[in-house]
Short mmCIF file of C-alpha atoms in Angstrom, two decimals:
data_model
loop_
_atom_site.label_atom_id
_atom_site.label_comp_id
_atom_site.label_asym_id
_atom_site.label_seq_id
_atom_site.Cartn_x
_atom_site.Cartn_y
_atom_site.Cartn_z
CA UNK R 1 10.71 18.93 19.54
CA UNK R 2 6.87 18.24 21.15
CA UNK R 3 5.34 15.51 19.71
CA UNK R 4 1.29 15.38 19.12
CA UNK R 5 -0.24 14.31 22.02
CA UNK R 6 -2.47 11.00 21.83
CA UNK R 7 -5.92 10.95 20.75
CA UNK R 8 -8.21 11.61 23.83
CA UNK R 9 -10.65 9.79 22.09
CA UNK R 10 -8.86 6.87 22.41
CA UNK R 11 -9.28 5.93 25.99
CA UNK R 12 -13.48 5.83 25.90
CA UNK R 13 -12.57 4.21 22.07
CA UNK R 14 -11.26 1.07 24.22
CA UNK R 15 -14.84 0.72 25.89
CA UNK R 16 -17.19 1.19 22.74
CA UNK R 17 -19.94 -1.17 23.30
CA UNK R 18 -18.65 -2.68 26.69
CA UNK R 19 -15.37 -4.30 24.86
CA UNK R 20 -11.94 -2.79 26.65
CA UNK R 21 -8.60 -3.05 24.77
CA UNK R 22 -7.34 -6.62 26.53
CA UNK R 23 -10.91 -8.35 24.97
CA UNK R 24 -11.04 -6.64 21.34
CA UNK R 25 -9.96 -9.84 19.60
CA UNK R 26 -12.66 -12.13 21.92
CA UNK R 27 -14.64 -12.43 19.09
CA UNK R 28 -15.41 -11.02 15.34
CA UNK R 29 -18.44 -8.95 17.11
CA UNK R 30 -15.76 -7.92 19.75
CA UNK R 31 -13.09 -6.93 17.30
CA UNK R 32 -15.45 -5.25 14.60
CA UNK R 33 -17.17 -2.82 17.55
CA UNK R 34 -13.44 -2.04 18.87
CA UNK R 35 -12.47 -0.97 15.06
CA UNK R 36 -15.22 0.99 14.97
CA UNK R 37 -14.78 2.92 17.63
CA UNK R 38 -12.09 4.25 17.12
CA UNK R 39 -12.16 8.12 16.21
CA UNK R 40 -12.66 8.62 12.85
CA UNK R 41 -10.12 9.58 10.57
CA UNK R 42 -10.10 14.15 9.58
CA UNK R 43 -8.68 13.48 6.27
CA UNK R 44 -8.27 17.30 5.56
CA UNK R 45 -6.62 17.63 9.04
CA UNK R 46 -4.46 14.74 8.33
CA UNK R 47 -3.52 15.97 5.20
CA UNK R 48 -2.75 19.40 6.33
CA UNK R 49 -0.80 18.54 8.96
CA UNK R 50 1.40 16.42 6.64
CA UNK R 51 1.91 19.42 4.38
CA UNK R 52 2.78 21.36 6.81
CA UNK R 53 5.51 19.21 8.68
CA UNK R 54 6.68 18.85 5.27
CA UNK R 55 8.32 22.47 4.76
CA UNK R 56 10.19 22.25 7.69
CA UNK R 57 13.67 23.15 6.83
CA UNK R 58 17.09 21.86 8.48
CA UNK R 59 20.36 23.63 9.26
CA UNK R 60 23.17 21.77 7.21
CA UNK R 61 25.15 20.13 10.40
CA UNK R 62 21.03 18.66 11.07
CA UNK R 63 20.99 17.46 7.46
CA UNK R 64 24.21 15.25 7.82
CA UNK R 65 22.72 13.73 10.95
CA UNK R 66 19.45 13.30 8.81
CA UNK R 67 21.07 11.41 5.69
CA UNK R 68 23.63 9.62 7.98
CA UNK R 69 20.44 8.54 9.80
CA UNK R 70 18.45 7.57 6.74
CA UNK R 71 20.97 5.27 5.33
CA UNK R 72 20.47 3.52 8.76
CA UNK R 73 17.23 3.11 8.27
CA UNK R 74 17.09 1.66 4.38
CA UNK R 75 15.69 -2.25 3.79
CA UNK R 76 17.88 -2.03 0.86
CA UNK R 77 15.33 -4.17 -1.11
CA UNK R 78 15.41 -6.28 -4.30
CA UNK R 79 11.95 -8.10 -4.99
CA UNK R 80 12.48 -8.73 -9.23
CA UNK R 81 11.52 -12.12 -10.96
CA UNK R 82 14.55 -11.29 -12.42
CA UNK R 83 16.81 -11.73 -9.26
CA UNK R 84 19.49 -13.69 -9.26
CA UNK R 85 22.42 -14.64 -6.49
CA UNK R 86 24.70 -12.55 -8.11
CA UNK R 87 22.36 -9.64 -7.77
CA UNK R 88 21.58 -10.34 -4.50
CA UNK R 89 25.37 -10.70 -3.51
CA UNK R 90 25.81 -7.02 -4.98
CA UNK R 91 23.16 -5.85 -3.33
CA UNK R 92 24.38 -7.16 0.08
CA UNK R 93 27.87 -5.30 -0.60
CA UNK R 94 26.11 -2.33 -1.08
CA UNK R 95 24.59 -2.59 2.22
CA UNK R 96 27.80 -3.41 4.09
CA UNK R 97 29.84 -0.65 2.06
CA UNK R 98 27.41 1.94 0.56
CA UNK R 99 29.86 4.28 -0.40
CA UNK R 100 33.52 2.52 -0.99
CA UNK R 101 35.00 6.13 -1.52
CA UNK R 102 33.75 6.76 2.37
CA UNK R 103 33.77 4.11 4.99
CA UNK R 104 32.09 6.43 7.59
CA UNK R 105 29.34 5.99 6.05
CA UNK R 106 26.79 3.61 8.30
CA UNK R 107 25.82 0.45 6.90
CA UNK R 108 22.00 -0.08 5.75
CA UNK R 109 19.63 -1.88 8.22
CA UNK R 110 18.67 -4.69 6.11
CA UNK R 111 18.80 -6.29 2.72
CA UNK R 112 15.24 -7.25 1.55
CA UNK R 113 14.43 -10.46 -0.58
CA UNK R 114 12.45 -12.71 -1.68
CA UNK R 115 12.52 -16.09 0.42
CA UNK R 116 14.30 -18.14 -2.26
CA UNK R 117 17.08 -15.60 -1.98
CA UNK R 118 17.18 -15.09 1.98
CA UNK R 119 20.36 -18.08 2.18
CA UNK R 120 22.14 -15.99 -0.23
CA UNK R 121 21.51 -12.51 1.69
CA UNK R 122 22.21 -14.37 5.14
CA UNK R 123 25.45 -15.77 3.92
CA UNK R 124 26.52 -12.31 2.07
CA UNK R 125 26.33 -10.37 5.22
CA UNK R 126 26.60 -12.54 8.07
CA UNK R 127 28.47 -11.05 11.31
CA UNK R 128 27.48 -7.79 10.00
CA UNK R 129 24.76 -6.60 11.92
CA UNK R 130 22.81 -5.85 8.75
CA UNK R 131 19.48 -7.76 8.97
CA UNK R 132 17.99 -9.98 6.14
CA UNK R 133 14.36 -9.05 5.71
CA UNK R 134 12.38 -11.42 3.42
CA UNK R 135 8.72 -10.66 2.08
CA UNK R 136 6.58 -13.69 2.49
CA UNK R 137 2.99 -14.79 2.79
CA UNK R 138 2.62 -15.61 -1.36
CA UNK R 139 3.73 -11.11 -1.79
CA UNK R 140 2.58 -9.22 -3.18
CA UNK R 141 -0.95 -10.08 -3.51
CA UNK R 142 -1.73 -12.76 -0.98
CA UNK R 143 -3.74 -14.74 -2.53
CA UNK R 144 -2.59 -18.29 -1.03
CA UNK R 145 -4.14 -20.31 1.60
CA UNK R 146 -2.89 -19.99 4.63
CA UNK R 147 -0.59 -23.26 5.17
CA UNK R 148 1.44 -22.14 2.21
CA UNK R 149 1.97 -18.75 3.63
CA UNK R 150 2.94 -20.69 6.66
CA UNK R 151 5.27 -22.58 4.71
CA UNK R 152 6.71 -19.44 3.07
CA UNK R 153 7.55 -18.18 6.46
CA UNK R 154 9.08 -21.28 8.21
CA UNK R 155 10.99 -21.63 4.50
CA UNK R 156 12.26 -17.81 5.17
CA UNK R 157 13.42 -17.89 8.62
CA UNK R 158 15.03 -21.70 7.93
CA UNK R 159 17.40 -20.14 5.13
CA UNK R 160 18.62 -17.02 7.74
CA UNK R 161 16.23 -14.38 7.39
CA UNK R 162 15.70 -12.15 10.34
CA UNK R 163 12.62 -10.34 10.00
CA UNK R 164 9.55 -11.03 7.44
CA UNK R 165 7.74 -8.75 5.39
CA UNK R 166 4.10 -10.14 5.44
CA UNK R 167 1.40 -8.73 3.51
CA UNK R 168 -2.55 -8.87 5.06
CA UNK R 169 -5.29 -10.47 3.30
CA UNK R 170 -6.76 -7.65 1.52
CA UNK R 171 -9.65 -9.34 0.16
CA UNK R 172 -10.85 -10.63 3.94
CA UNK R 173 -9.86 -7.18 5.44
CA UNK R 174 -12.40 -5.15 2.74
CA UNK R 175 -15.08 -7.39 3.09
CA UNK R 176 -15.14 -6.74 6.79
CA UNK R 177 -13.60 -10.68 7.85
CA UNK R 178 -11.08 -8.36 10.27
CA UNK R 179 -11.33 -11.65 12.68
CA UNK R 180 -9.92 -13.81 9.95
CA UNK R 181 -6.87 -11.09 8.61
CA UNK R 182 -6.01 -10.83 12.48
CA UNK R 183 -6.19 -14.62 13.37
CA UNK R 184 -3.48 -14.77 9.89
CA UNK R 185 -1.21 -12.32 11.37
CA UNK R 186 -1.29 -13.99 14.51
CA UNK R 187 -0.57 -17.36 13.28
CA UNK R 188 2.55 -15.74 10.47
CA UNK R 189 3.60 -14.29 14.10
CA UNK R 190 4.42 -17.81 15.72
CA UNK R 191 6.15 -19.34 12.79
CA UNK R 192 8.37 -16.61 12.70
CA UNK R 193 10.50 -17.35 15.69
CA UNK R 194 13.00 -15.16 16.49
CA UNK R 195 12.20 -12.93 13.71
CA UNK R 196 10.80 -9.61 13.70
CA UNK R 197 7.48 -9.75 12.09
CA UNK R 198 6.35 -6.28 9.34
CA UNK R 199 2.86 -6.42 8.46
CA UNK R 200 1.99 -4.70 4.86
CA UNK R 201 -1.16 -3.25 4.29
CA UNK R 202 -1.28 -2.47 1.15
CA UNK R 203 -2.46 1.32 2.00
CA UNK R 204 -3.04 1.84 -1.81
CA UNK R 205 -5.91 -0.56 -1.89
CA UNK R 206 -7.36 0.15 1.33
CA UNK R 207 -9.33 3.21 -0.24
CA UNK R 208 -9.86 5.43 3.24
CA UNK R 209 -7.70 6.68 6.04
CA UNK R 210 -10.57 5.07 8.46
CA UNK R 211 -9.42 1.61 6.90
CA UNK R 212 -5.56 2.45 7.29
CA UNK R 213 -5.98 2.98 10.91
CA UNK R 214 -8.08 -0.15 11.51
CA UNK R 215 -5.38 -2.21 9.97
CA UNK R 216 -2.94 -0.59 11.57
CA UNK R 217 -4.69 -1.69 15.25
CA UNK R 218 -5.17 -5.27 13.57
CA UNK R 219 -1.47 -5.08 12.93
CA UNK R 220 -0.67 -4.09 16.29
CA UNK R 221 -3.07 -6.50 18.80
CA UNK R 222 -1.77 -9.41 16.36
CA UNK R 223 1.41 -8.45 17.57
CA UNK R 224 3.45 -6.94 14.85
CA UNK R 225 7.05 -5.79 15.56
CA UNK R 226 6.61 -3.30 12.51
CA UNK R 227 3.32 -2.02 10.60
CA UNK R 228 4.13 -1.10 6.96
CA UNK R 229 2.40 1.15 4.19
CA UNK R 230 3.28 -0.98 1.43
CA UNK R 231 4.66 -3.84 -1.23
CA UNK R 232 5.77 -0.83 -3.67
CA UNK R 233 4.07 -2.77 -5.98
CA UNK R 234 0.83 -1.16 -6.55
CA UNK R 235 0.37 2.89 -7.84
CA UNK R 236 0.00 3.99 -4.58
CA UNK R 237 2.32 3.47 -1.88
CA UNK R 238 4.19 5.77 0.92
CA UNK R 239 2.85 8.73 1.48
CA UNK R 240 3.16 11.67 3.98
CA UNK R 241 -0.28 11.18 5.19
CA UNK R 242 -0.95 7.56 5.42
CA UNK R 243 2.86 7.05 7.04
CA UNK R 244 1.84 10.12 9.85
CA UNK R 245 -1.51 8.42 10.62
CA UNK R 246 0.25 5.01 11.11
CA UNK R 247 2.85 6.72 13.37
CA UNK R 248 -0.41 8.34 14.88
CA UNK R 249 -1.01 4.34 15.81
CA UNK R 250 2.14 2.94 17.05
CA UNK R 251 2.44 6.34 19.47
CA UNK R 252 -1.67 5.83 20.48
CA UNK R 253 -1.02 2.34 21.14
CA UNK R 254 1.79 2.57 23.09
CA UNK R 255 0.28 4.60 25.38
CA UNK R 256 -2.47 2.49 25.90
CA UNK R 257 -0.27 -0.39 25.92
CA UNK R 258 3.28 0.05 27.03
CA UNK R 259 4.64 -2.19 23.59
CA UNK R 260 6.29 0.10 21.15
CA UNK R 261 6.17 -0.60 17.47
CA UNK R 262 8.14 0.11 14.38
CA UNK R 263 6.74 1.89 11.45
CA UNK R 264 7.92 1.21 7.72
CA UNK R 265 7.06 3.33 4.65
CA UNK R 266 7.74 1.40 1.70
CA UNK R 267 7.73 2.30 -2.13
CA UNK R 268 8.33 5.86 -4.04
CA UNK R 269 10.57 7.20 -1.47
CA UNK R 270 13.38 8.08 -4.18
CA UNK R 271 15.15 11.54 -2.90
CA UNK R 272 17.05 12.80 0.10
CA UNK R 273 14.20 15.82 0.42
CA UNK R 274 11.40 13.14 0.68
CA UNK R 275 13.69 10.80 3.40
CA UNK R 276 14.32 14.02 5.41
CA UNK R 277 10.62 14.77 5.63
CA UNK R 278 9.33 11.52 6.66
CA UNK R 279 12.07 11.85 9.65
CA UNK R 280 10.66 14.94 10.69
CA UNK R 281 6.96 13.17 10.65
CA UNK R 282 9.02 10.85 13.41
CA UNK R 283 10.12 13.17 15.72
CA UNK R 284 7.01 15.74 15.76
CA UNK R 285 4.78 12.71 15.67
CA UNK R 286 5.70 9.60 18.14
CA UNK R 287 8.96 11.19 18.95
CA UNK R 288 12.49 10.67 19.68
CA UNK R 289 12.35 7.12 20.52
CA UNK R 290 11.23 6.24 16.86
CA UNK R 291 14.36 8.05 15.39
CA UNK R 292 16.33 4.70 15.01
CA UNK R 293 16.52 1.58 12.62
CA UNK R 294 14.74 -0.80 15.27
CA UNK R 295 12.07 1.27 15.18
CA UNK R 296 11.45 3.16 11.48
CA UNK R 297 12.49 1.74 8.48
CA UNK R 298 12.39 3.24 4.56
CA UNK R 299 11.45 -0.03 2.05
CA UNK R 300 13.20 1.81 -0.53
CA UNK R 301 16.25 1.28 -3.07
CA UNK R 302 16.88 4.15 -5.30
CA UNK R 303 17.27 6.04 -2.39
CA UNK R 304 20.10 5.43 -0.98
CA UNK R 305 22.32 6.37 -4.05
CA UNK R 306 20.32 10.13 -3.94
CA UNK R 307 21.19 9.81 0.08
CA UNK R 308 25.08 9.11 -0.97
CA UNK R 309 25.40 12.21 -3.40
CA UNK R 310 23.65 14.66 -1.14
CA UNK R 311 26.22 13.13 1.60
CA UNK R 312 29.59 13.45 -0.69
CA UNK R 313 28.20 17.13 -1.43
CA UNK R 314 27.88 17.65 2.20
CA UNK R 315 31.33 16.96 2.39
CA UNK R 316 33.34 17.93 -0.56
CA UNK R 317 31.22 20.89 -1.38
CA UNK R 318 30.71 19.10 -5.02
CA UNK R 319 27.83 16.97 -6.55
CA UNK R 320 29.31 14.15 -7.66
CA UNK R 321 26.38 13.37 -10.09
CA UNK R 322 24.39 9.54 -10.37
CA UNK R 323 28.30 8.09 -12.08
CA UNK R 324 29.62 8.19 -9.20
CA UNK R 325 27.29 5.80 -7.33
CA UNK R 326 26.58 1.76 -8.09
CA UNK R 327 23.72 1.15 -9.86
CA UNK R 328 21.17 -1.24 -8.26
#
């Protein structure tokens, strides 16, 4: 299926005031003109065209392709003060062997913890091929200078985890210090190593869609593996809209750029219906080459048991009903 085609807004965009793509982050003058030239967000367009993908509808054998996919896609994700290694050990079986009753069914991308967790993940799933994603950078809120997010990282990726979930200084990014939220990013992105780096925005907070898709460029010239909506920890988090103009981004930037990046919608993602539309804002957005786990991600945990009844009804022709599915 045709995907939208990039802004063509966005090649004069990189020479607003005299500053091309390669010298946006030169300086805070630099960067700030670059953001700002970017075309401005059509929220009623935006939101329209969200709707609209929305209501697509699926033939069944498309459906069992779309939930198989899903469950490839899920950061099966604890993030409780409550967690303990127990929980975190159940929560990695669940990820190796969603559905004990089925073993076709595919294995989750990830289990997500907190970093003080990450040695249990690693050593609950290792030789797998499921990931351990750990949130770091003082999450949810940020609010920690920035040699103790530092710390938080290097503490992460020491105890096995294999891509971080870091959230951006809100505070700096909404008082217009984008210099200072990049020059973060860019320093989490070294301490991470081999690990794949998500950057959270915190779309909730960030009041317009304007300020989504300057983040979302921050994000990417910082050099972000993935760009993420959210901590699911605030009343706002994935949406239709505010996940299509992000994949609006990654697709825009790899066509200026050549890098592809991953997109990750994260909180209030709960039902099969809701997974299947966000996959359809993936292929009619930045296409077919987005339509795997390296690339798009759901931060999610309830829904993976709604994925595994809609599968078993696929198959049997039955709802099993919630009992028949572990409890996270």
């Amino acid at each position: 299926m045709p995907t939208t085609a990039p802004s063509p807004k966005l090649s004069t965009a990189f020479e607003q005031g005299g500053t091309p793509l390669a010298d946006a982050t030169a300086s805070d003058s630099a960067l700030r003109r670059f953001l700002f030239g970017l075309p401005g967000v059509d929220a009623v367009g935006l939101e329209s065209r969200a709707a609209s993908l929305g209501t697509r509808s699926i033939k069944t054998t498309a459906k069992a392709y779309a939930i198989d996919l899903a469950i490839s896609m899920i950061d099966l994700t604890t993030l409780e003060g409550a967690d303990t290694p127990g929980k975190v050990r159940a929560l990695a079986a669940k990820a190796l062997n969603p559905d004990p009753t089925d073993r076709t069914t595919p294995r989750t991308a990830a289990v997500c913890v907190y970093p003080d967790m990450a040695a249990t993940a690693a050593a609950a799933v290792a030789g797998s091929g499921v990931k351990v994603a750990s949130v770091a950078t003082a999450f949810p809120a940020g609010r920690a200078a920035l040699d103790v997010k530092l710390a938080d990282v290097r503490d992460a990726v020491a105890a096995g985890a294999d891509e971080i979930d870091m959230v951006i200084d809100r505070g700096a990014f909404l008082s217009g210090r984008f210099l200072k939220v990049y020059e973060e990013i860019v320093a989490v992105k070294a301490e991470c190593g081999p690990a794949r780096l998500k950057v959270i925005f915190e779309t909730g907070e960030l009041s317009t869609y304007d300020n989504i898709r300057r983040a979302s460029w921050i994000g990417m010239l910082a050099g972000a593996d993935f760009i993420k909506t959210s901590t699911g920890k605030v009343a706002t988090n994935a949406t239709p809209a505010n996940t299509l103009l992000m994949l609006e981004a990654v697709r825009d930037f790899r066509a200026a750029t050549g890098v592809q990046i991953g997109v990750k919608p994260a909180g209030g993602i709960r039902t099969t219906k809701d997974a299947v539309k966000f996959l359809v804002l993936v292929n009619e957005t930045a296409g077919e080459d987005w339509l795997d786990p390296h690339w798009f991600r759901f931060g999610a945990s309830s829904l993976l048991n709604d994925l595994l009844m809609q599968r078993q009804k696929l198959s049997s022709g039955r709802y099993s009903g919630p009992d028949y599915v572990t409890v996270d």
